[in-house]
PDB file of C-alpha atoms and ligand atoms in Angstrom:
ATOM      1  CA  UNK R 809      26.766  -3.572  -1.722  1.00 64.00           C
ATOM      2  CA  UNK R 810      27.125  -3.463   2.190  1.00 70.00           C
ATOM      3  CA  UNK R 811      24.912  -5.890   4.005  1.00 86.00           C
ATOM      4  CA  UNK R 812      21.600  -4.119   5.035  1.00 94.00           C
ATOM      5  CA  UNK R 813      21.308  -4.161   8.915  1.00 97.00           C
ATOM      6  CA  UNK R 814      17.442  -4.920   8.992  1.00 98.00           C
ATOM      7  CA  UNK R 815      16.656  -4.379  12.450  1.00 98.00           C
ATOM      8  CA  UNK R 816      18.357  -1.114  12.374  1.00 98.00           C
ATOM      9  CA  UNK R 817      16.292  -0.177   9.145  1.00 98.00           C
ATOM     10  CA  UNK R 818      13.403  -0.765  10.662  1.00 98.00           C
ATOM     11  CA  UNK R 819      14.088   0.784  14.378  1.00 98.00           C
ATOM     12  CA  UNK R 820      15.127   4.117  12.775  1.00 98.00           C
ATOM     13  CA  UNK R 821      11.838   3.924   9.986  1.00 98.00           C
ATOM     14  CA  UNK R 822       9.368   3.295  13.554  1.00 98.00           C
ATOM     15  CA  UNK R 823      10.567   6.349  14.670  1.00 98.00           C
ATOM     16  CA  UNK R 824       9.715   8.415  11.895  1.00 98.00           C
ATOM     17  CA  UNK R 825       6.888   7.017  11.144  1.00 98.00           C
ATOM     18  CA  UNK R 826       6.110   7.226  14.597  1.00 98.00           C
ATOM     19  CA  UNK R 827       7.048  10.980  14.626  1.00 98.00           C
ATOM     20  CA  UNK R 828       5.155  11.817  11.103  1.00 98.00           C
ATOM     21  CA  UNK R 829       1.801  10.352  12.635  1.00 98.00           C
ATOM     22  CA  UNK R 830       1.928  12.890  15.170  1.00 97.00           C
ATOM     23  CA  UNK R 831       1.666  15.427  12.032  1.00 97.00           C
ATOM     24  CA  UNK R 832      -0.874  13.163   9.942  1.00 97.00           C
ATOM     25  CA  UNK R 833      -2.871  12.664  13.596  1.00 97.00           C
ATOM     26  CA  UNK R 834      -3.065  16.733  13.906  1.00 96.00           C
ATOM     27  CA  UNK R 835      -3.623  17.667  10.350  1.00 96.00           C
ATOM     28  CA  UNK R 836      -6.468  15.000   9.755  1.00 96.00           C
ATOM     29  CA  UNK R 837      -8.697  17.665  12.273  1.00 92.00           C
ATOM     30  CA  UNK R 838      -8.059  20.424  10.669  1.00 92.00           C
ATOM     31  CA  UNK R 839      -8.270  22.343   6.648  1.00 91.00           C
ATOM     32  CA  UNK R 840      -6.507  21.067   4.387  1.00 92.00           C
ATOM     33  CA  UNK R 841      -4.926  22.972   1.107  1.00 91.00           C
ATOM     34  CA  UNK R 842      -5.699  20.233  -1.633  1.00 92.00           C
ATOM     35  CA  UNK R 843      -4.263  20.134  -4.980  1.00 92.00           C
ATOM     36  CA  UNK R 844      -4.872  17.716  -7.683  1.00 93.00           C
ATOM     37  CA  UNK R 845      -2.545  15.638  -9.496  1.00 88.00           C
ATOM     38  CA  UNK R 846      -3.468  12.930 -12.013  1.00 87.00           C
ATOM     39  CA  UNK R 847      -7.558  13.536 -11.877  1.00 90.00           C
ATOM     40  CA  UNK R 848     -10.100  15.612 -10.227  1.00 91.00           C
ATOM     41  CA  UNK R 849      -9.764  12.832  -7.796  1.00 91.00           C
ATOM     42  CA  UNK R 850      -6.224  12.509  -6.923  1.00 89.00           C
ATOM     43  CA  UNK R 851      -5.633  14.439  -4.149  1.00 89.00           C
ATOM     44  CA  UNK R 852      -2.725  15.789  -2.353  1.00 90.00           C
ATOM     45  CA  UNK R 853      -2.276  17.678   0.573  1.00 90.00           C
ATOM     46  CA  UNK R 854       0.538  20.313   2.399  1.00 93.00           C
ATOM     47  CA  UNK R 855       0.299  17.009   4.836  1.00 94.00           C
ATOM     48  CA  UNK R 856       1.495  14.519   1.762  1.00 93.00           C
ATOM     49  CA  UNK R 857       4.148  16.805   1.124  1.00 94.00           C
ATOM     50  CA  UNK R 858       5.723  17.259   4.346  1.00 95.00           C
ATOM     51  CA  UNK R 859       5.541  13.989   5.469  1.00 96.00           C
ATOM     52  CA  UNK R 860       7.395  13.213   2.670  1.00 96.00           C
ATOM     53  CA  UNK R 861      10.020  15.557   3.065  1.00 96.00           C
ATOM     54  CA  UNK R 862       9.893  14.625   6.550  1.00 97.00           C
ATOM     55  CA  UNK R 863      10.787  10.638   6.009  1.00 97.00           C
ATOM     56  CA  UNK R 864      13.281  11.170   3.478  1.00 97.00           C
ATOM     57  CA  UNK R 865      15.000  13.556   5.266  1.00 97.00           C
ATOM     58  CA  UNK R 866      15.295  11.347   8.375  1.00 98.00           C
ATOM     59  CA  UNK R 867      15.995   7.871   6.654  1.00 98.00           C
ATOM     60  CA  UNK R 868      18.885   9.667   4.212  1.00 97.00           C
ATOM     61  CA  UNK R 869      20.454  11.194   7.018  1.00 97.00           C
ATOM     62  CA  UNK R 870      21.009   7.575   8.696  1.00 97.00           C
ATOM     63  CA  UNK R 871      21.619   5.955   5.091  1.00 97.00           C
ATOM     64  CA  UNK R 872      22.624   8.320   3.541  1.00 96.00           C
ATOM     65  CA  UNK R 873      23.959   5.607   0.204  1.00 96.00           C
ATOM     66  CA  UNK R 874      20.106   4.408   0.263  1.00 97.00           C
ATOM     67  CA  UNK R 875      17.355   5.221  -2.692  1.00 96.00           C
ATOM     68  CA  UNK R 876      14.300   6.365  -2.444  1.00 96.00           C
ATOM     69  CA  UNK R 877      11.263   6.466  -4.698  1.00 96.00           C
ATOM     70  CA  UNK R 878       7.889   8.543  -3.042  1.00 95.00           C
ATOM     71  CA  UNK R 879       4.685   9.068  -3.818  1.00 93.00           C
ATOM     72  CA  UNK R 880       5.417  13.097  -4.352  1.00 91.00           C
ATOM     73  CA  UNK R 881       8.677  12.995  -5.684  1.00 91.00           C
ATOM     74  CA  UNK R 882       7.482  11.392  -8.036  1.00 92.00           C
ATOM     75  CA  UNK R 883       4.603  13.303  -8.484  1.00 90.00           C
ATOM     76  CA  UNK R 884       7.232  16.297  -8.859  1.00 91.00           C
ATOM     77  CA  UNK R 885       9.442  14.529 -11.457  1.00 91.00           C
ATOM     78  CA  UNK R 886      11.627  12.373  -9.904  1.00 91.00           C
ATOM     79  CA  UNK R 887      11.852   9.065 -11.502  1.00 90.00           C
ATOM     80  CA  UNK R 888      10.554   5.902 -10.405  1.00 92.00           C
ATOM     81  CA  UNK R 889      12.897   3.478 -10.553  1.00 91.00           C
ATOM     82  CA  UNK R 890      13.677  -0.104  -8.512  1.00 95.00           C
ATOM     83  CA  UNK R 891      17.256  -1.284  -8.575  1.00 95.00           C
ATOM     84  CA  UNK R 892      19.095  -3.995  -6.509  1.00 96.00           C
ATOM     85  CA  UNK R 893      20.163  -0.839  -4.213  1.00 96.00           C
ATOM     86  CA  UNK R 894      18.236  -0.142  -0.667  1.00 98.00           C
ATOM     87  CA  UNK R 895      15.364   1.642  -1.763  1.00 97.00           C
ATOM     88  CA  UNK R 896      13.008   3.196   0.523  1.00 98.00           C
ATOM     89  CA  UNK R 897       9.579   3.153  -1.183  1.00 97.00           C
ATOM     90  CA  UNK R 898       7.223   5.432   0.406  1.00 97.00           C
ATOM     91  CA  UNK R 899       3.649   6.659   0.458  1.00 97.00           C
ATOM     92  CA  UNK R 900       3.056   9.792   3.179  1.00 97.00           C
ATOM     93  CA  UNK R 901      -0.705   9.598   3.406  1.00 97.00           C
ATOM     94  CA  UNK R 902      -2.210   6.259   1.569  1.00 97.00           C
ATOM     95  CA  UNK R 903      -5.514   7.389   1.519  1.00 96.00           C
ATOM     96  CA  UNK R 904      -5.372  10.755   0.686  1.00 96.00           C
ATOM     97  CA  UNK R 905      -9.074  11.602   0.179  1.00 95.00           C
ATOM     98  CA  UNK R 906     -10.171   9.656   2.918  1.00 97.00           C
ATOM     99  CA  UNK R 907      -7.697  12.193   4.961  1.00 97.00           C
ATOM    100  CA  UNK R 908      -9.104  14.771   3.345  1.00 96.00           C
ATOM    101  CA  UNK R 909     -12.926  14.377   4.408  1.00 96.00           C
ATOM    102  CA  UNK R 910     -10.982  13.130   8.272  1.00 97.00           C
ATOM    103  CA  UNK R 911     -12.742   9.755   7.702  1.00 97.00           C
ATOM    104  CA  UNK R 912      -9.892   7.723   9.691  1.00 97.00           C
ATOM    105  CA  UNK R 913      -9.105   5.268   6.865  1.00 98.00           C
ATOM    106  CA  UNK R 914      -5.457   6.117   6.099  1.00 98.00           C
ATOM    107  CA  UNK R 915      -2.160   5.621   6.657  1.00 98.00           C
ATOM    108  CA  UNK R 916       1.639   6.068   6.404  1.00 98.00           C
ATOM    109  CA  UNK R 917       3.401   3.532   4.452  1.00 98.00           C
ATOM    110  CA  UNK R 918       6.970   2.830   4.667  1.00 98.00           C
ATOM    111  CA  UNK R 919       9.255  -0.133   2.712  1.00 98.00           C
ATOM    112  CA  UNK R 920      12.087  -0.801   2.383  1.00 98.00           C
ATOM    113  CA  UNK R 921      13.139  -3.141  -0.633  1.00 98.00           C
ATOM    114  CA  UNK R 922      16.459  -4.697  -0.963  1.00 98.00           C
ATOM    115  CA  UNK R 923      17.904  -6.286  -4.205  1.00 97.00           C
ATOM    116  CA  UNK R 924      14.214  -6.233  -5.241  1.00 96.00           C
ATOM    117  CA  UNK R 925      13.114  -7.880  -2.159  1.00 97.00           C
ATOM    118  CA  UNK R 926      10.606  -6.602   0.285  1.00 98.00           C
ATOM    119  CA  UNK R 927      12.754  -6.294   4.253  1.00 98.00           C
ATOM    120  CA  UNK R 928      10.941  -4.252   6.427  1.00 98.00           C
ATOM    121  CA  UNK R 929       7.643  -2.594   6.272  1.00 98.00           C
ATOM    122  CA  UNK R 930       6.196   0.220   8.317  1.00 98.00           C
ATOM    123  CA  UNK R 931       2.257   0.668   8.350  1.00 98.00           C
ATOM    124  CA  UNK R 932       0.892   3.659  10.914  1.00 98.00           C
ATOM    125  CA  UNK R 933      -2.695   5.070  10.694  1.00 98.00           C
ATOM    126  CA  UNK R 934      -2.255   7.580  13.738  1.00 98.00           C
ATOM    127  CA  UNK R 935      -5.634   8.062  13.788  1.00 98.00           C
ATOM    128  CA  UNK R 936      -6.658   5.026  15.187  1.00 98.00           C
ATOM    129  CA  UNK R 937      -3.012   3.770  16.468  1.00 98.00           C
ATOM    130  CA  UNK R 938      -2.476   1.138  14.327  1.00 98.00           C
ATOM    131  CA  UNK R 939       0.757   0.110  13.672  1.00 98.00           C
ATOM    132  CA  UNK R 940       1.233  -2.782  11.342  1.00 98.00           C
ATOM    133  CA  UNK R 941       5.081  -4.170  11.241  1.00 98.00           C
ATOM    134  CA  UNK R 942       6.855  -6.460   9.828  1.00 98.00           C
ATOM    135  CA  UNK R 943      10.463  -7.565   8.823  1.00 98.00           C
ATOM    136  CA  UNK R 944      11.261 -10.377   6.744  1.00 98.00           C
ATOM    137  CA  UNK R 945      11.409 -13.625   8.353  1.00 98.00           C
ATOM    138  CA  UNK R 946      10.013 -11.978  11.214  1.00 98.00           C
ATOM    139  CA  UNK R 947       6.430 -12.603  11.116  1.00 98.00           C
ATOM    140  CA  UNK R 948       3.785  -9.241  10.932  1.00 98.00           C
ATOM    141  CA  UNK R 949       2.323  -7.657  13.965  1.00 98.00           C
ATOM    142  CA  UNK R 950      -0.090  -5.104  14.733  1.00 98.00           C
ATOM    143  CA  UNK R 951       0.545  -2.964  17.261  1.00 98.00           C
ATOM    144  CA  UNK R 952       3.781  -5.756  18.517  1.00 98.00           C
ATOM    145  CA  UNK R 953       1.132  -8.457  18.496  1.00 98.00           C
ATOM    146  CA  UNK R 954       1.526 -10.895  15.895  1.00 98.00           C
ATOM    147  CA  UNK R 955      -1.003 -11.091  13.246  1.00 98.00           C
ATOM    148  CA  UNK R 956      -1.931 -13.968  10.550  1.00 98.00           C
ATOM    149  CA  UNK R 957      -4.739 -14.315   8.201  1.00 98.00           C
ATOM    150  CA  UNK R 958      -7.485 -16.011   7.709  1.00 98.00           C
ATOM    151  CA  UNK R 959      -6.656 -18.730   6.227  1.00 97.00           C
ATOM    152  CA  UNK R 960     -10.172 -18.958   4.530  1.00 98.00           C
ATOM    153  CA  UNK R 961     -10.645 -20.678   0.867  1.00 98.00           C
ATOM    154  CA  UNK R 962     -14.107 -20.725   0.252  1.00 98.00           C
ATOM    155  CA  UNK R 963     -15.821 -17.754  -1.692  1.00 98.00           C
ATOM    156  CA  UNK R 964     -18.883 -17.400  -1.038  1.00 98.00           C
ATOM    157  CA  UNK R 965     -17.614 -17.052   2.913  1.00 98.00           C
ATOM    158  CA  UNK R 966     -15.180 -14.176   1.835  1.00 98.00           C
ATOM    159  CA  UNK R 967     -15.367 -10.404   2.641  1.00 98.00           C
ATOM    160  CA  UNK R 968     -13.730  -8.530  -0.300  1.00 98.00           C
ATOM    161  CA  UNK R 969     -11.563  -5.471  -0.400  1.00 98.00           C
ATOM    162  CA  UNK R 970     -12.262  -3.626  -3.684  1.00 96.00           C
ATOM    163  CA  UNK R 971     -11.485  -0.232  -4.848  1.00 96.00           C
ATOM    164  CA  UNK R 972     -12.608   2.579  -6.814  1.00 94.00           C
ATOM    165  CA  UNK R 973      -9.106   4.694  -7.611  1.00 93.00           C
ATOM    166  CA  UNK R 974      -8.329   7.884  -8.630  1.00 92.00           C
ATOM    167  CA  UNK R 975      -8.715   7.074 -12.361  1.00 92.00           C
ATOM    168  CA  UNK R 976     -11.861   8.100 -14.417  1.00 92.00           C
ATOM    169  CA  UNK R 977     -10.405   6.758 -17.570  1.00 94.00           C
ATOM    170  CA  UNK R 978     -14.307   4.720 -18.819  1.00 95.00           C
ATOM    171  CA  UNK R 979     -12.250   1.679 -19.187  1.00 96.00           C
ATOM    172  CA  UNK R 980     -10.829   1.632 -15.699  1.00 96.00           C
ATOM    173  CA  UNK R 981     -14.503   2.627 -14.531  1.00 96.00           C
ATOM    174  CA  UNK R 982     -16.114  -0.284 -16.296  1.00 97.00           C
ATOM    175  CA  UNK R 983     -13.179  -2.737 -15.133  1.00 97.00           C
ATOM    176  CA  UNK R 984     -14.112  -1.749 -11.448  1.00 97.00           C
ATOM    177  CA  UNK R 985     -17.741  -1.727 -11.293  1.00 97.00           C
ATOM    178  CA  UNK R 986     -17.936  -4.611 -13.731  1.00 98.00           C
ATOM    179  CA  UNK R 987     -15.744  -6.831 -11.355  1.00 98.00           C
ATOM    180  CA  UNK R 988     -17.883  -6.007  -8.256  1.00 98.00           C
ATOM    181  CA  UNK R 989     -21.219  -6.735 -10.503  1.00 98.00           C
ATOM    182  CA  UNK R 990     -19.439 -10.625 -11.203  1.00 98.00           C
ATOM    183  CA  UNK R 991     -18.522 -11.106  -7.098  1.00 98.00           C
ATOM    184  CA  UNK R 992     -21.330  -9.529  -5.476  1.00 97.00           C
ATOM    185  CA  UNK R 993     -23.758 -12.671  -6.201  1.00 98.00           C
ATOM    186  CA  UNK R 994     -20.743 -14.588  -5.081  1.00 98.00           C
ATOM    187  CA  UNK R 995     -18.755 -13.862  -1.885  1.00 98.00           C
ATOM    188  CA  UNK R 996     -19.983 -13.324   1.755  1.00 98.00           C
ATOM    189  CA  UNK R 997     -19.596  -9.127   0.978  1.00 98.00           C
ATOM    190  CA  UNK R 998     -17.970  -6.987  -0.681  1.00 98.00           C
ATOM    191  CA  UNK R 999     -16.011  -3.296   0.721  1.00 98.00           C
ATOM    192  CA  UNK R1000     -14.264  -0.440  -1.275  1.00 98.00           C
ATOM    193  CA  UNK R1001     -12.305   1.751   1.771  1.00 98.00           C
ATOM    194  CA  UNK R1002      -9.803   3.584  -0.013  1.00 97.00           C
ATOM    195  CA  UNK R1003      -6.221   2.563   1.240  1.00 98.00           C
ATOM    196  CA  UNK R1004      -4.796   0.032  -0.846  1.00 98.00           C
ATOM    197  CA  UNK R1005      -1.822  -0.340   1.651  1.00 98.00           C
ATOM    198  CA  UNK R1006      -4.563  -0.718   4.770  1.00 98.00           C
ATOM    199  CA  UNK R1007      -6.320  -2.704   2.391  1.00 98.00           C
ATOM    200  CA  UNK R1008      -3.394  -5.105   2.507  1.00 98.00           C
ATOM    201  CA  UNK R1009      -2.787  -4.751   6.122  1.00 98.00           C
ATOM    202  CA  UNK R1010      -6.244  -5.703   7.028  1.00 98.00           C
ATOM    203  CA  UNK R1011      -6.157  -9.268   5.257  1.00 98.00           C
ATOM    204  CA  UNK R1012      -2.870  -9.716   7.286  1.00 98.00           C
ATOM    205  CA  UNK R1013      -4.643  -9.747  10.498  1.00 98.00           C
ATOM    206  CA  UNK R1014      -7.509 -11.782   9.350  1.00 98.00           C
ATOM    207  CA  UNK R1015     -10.424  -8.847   9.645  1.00 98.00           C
ATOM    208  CA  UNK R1016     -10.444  -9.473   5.266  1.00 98.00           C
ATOM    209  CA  UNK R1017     -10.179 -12.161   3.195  1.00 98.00           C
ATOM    210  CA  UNK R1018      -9.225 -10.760  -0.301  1.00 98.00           C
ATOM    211  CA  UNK R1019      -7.984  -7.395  -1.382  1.00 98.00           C
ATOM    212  CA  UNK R1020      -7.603  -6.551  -5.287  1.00 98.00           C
ATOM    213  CA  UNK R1021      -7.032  -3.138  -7.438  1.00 98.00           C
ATOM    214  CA  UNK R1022      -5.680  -2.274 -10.893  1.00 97.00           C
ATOM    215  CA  UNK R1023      -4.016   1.391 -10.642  1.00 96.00           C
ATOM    216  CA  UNK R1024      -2.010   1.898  -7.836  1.00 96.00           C
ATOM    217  CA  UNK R1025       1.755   2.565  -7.475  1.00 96.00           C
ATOM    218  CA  UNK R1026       4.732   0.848  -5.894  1.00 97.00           C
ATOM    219  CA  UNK R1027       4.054   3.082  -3.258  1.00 97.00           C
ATOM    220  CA  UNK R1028       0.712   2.099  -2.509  1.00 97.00           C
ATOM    221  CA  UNK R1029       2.024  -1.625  -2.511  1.00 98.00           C
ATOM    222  CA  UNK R1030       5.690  -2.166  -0.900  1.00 98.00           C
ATOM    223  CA  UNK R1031       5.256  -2.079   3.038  1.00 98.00           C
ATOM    224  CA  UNK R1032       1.570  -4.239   2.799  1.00 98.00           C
ATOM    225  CA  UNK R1033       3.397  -6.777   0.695  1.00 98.00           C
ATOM    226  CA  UNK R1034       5.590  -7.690   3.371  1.00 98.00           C
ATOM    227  CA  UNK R1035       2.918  -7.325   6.329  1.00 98.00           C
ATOM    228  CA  UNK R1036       1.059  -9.621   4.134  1.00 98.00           C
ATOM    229  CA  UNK R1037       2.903 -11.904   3.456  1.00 98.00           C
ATOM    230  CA  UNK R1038       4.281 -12.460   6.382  1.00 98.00           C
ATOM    231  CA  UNK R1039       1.196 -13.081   8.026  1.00 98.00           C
ATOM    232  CA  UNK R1040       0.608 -16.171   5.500  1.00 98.00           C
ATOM    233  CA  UNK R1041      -0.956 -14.085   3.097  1.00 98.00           C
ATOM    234  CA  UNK R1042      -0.635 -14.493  -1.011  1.00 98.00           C
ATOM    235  CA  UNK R1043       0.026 -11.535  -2.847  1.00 98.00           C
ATOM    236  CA  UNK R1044      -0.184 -12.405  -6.807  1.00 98.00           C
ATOM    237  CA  UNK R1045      -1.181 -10.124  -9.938  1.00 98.00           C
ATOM    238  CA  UNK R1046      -4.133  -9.627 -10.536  1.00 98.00           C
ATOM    239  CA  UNK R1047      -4.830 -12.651 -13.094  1.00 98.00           C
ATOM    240  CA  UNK R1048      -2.746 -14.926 -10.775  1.00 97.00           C
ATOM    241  CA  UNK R1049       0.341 -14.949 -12.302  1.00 97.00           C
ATOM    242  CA  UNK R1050       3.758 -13.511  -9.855  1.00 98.00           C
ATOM    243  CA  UNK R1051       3.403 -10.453  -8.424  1.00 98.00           C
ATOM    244  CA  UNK R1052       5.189  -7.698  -9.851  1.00 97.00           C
ATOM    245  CA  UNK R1053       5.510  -4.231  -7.685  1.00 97.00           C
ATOM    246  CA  UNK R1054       5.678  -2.046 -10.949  1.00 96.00           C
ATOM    247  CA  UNK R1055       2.508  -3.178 -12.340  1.00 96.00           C
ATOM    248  CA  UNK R1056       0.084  -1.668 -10.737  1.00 96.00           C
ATOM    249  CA  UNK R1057      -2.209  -4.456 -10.089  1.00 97.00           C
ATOM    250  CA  UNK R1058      -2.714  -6.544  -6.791  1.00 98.00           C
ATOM    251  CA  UNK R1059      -4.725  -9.049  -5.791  1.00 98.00           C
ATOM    252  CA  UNK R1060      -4.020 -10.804  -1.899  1.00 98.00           C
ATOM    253  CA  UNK R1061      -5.517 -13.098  -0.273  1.00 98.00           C
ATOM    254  CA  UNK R1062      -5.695 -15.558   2.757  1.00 98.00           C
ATOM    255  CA  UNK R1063      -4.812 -18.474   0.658  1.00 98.00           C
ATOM    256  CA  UNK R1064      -3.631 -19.299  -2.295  1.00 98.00           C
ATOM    257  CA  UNK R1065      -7.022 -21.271  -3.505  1.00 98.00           C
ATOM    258  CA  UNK R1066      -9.091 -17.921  -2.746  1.00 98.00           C
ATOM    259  CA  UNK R1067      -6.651 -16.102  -4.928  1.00 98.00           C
ATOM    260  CA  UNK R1068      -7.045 -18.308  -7.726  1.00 98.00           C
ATOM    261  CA  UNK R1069     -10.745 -18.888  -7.618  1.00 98.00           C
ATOM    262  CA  UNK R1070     -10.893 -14.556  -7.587  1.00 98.00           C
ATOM    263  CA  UNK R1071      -8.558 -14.083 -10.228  1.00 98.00           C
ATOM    264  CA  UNK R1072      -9.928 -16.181 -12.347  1.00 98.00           C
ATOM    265  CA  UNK R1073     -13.214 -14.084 -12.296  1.00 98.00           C
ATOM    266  CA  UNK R1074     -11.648 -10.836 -12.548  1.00 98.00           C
ATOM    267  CA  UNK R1075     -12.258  -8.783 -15.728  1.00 98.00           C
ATOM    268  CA  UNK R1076      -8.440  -7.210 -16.270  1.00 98.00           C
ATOM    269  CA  UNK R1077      -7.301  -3.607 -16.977  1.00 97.00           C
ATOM    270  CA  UNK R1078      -3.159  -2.946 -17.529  1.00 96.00           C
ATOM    271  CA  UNK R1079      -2.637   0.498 -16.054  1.00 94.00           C
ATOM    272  CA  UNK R1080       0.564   2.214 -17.737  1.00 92.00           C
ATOM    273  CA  UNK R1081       3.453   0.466 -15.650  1.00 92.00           C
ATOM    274  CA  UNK R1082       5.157   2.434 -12.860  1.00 89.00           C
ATOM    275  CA  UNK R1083       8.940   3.768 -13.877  1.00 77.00           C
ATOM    276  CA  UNK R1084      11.427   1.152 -14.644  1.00 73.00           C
ATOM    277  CA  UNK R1085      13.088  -1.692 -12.716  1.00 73.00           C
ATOM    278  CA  UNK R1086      17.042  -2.327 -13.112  1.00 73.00           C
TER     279      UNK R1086
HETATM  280  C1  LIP Z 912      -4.669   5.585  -2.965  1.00 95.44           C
HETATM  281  C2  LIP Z 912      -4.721   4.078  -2.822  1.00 95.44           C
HETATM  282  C3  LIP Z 912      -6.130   3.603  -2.997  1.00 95.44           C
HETATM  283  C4  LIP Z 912      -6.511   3.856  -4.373  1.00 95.44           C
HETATM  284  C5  LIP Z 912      -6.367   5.310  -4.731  1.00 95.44           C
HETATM  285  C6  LIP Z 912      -5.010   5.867  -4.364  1.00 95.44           C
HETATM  286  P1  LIP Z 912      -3.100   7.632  -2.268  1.00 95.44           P
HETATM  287  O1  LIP Z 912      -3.395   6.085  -2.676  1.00 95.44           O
HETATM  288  O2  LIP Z 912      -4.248   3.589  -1.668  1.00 95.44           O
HETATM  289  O3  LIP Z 912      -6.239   2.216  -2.763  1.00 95.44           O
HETATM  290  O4  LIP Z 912      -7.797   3.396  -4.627  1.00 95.44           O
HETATM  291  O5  LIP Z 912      -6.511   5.374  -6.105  1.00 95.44           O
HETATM  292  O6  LIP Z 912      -4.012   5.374  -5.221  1.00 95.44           O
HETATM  293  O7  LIP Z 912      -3.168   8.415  -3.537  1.00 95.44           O
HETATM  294  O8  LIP Z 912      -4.142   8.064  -1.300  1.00 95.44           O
HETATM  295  O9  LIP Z 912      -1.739   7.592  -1.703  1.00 95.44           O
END
């Protein structure tokens, strides 16, 4: 394999992303055609699509030997798979249902993953021009300012990130409002916004202390890992143990005994893992 010019990755993925927030910015205003994929709750939108199409089409004609795995590729058939190859994991619109009631909660996520590894990351909500970068080694910035987190341990001085999803399956339901029932008494408040990858992005710059979910997709997960983390964040699985991107469960935090102390409160739930990694 060819050595992977990062900052060249990552200037030609600003530019698109830069480009397909111009579309996302627009669209957000107006109706949207909405179809449903896994639930009555799992939206997508023309938008989702074209962005798509959009990104892939620009970052193939650059590299063109790179993979890609995207949210509605995916969706359409195409399989899901992670090898030691560039791979471009993408999500159009993270936070599709927020785009699709315009609340401004949502975002364009683009990583790039290299022998498995996160390199670059690409976070734009257009709507309220943030831009959350980062490139490994780097550091994360919002907006080219550098961001950390906060660096907070204790618990019951901890805002919280949870989620609801796009599954209705009861035993998903339960997991989620049984694991806000067990924090609520016990952290300084608790948030469900709807953009895992935003989500992520927002403990990297300090506004949120933890961020956890059980459901969401390698998509949803690959550019906020590396914003995170490179801000000092810890991004582990949900019961603590090493993160893995095709699980489907998250937790991150702003340190590492924050993390423990949540995941060891956390009922669990094992979605059905996400493709296959090679
Ligand atoms: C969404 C996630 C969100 C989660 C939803 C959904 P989408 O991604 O970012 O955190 O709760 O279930 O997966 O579908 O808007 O790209």
């Amino acid at each position: 394999m060819s050595e992977v010019d990062a900052q060249k990755c990552f200037d030609v993925a600003l530019d698109l992303v830069k480009q397909a927030g111009k579309v996302v910015r627009e669209a957000i205003k107006k109706k949207k055609n909405i179809e449903t994929k896994s639930s009555a709750v799992d939206l997508v939108t023309e938008s989702d699509k074209a962005v798509e199409k959009m990104l892939i089409s620009g970052l193939s004609e650059a590299f063109p030997d790179h993979q890609f795995i995207g949210e509605e590729s995916v969706s359409a058939g195409e399989k899901c798979v992670l090898t030691d190859q560039p791979t471009w994991i993408i999500d159009p619109i993270d936070g599709t249902m927020n785009f699709v009631h315009s609340f401004p909660y949502t975002c364009i996520s683009v990583g790039l993953w290299v022998k498995k590894e996160a390199l670059v990351g690409v976070v734009y909500n257009p709507v309220l021009e943030q831009m959350f970068t980062a490139i490994k080694g780097q550091g994360a910035f919002l907006n080219g300012e550098k961001i950390s987190v906060s660096g907070e341990t204790d618990l019951g001085q901890a805002l919280v990130f949870s989620e609801i999803g796009t599954s209705l399956d009861p035993e998903k339901v339960n997991t989620v409002l049984t694991n806000i029932t067990t924090l609520m008494p016990k952290v300084h408040g608790i948030r469900a916004m709807g953009s895992c990858t935003l989500n992520m992005c927002h403990v990297a710059m300090g506004g949120v202390d933890v961020c956890f979910e059980f459901g969401i997709h390698a998509w949803d997960l690959a550019a906020g890992y590396l914003v995170v983390t490179e801000a000092g964040g810890v991004v582990v699985d949900t019961e603590g143990g090493p993160f893995d991107i095709m699980r489907r469960r998250v937790l991150c935090a702003s340190s590492q005994e924050l993390a423990e102390k949540i995941s060891k409160l956390l009922k669990q739930y094992q979605p059905e893992r996400d493709g296959v990694t090679k």
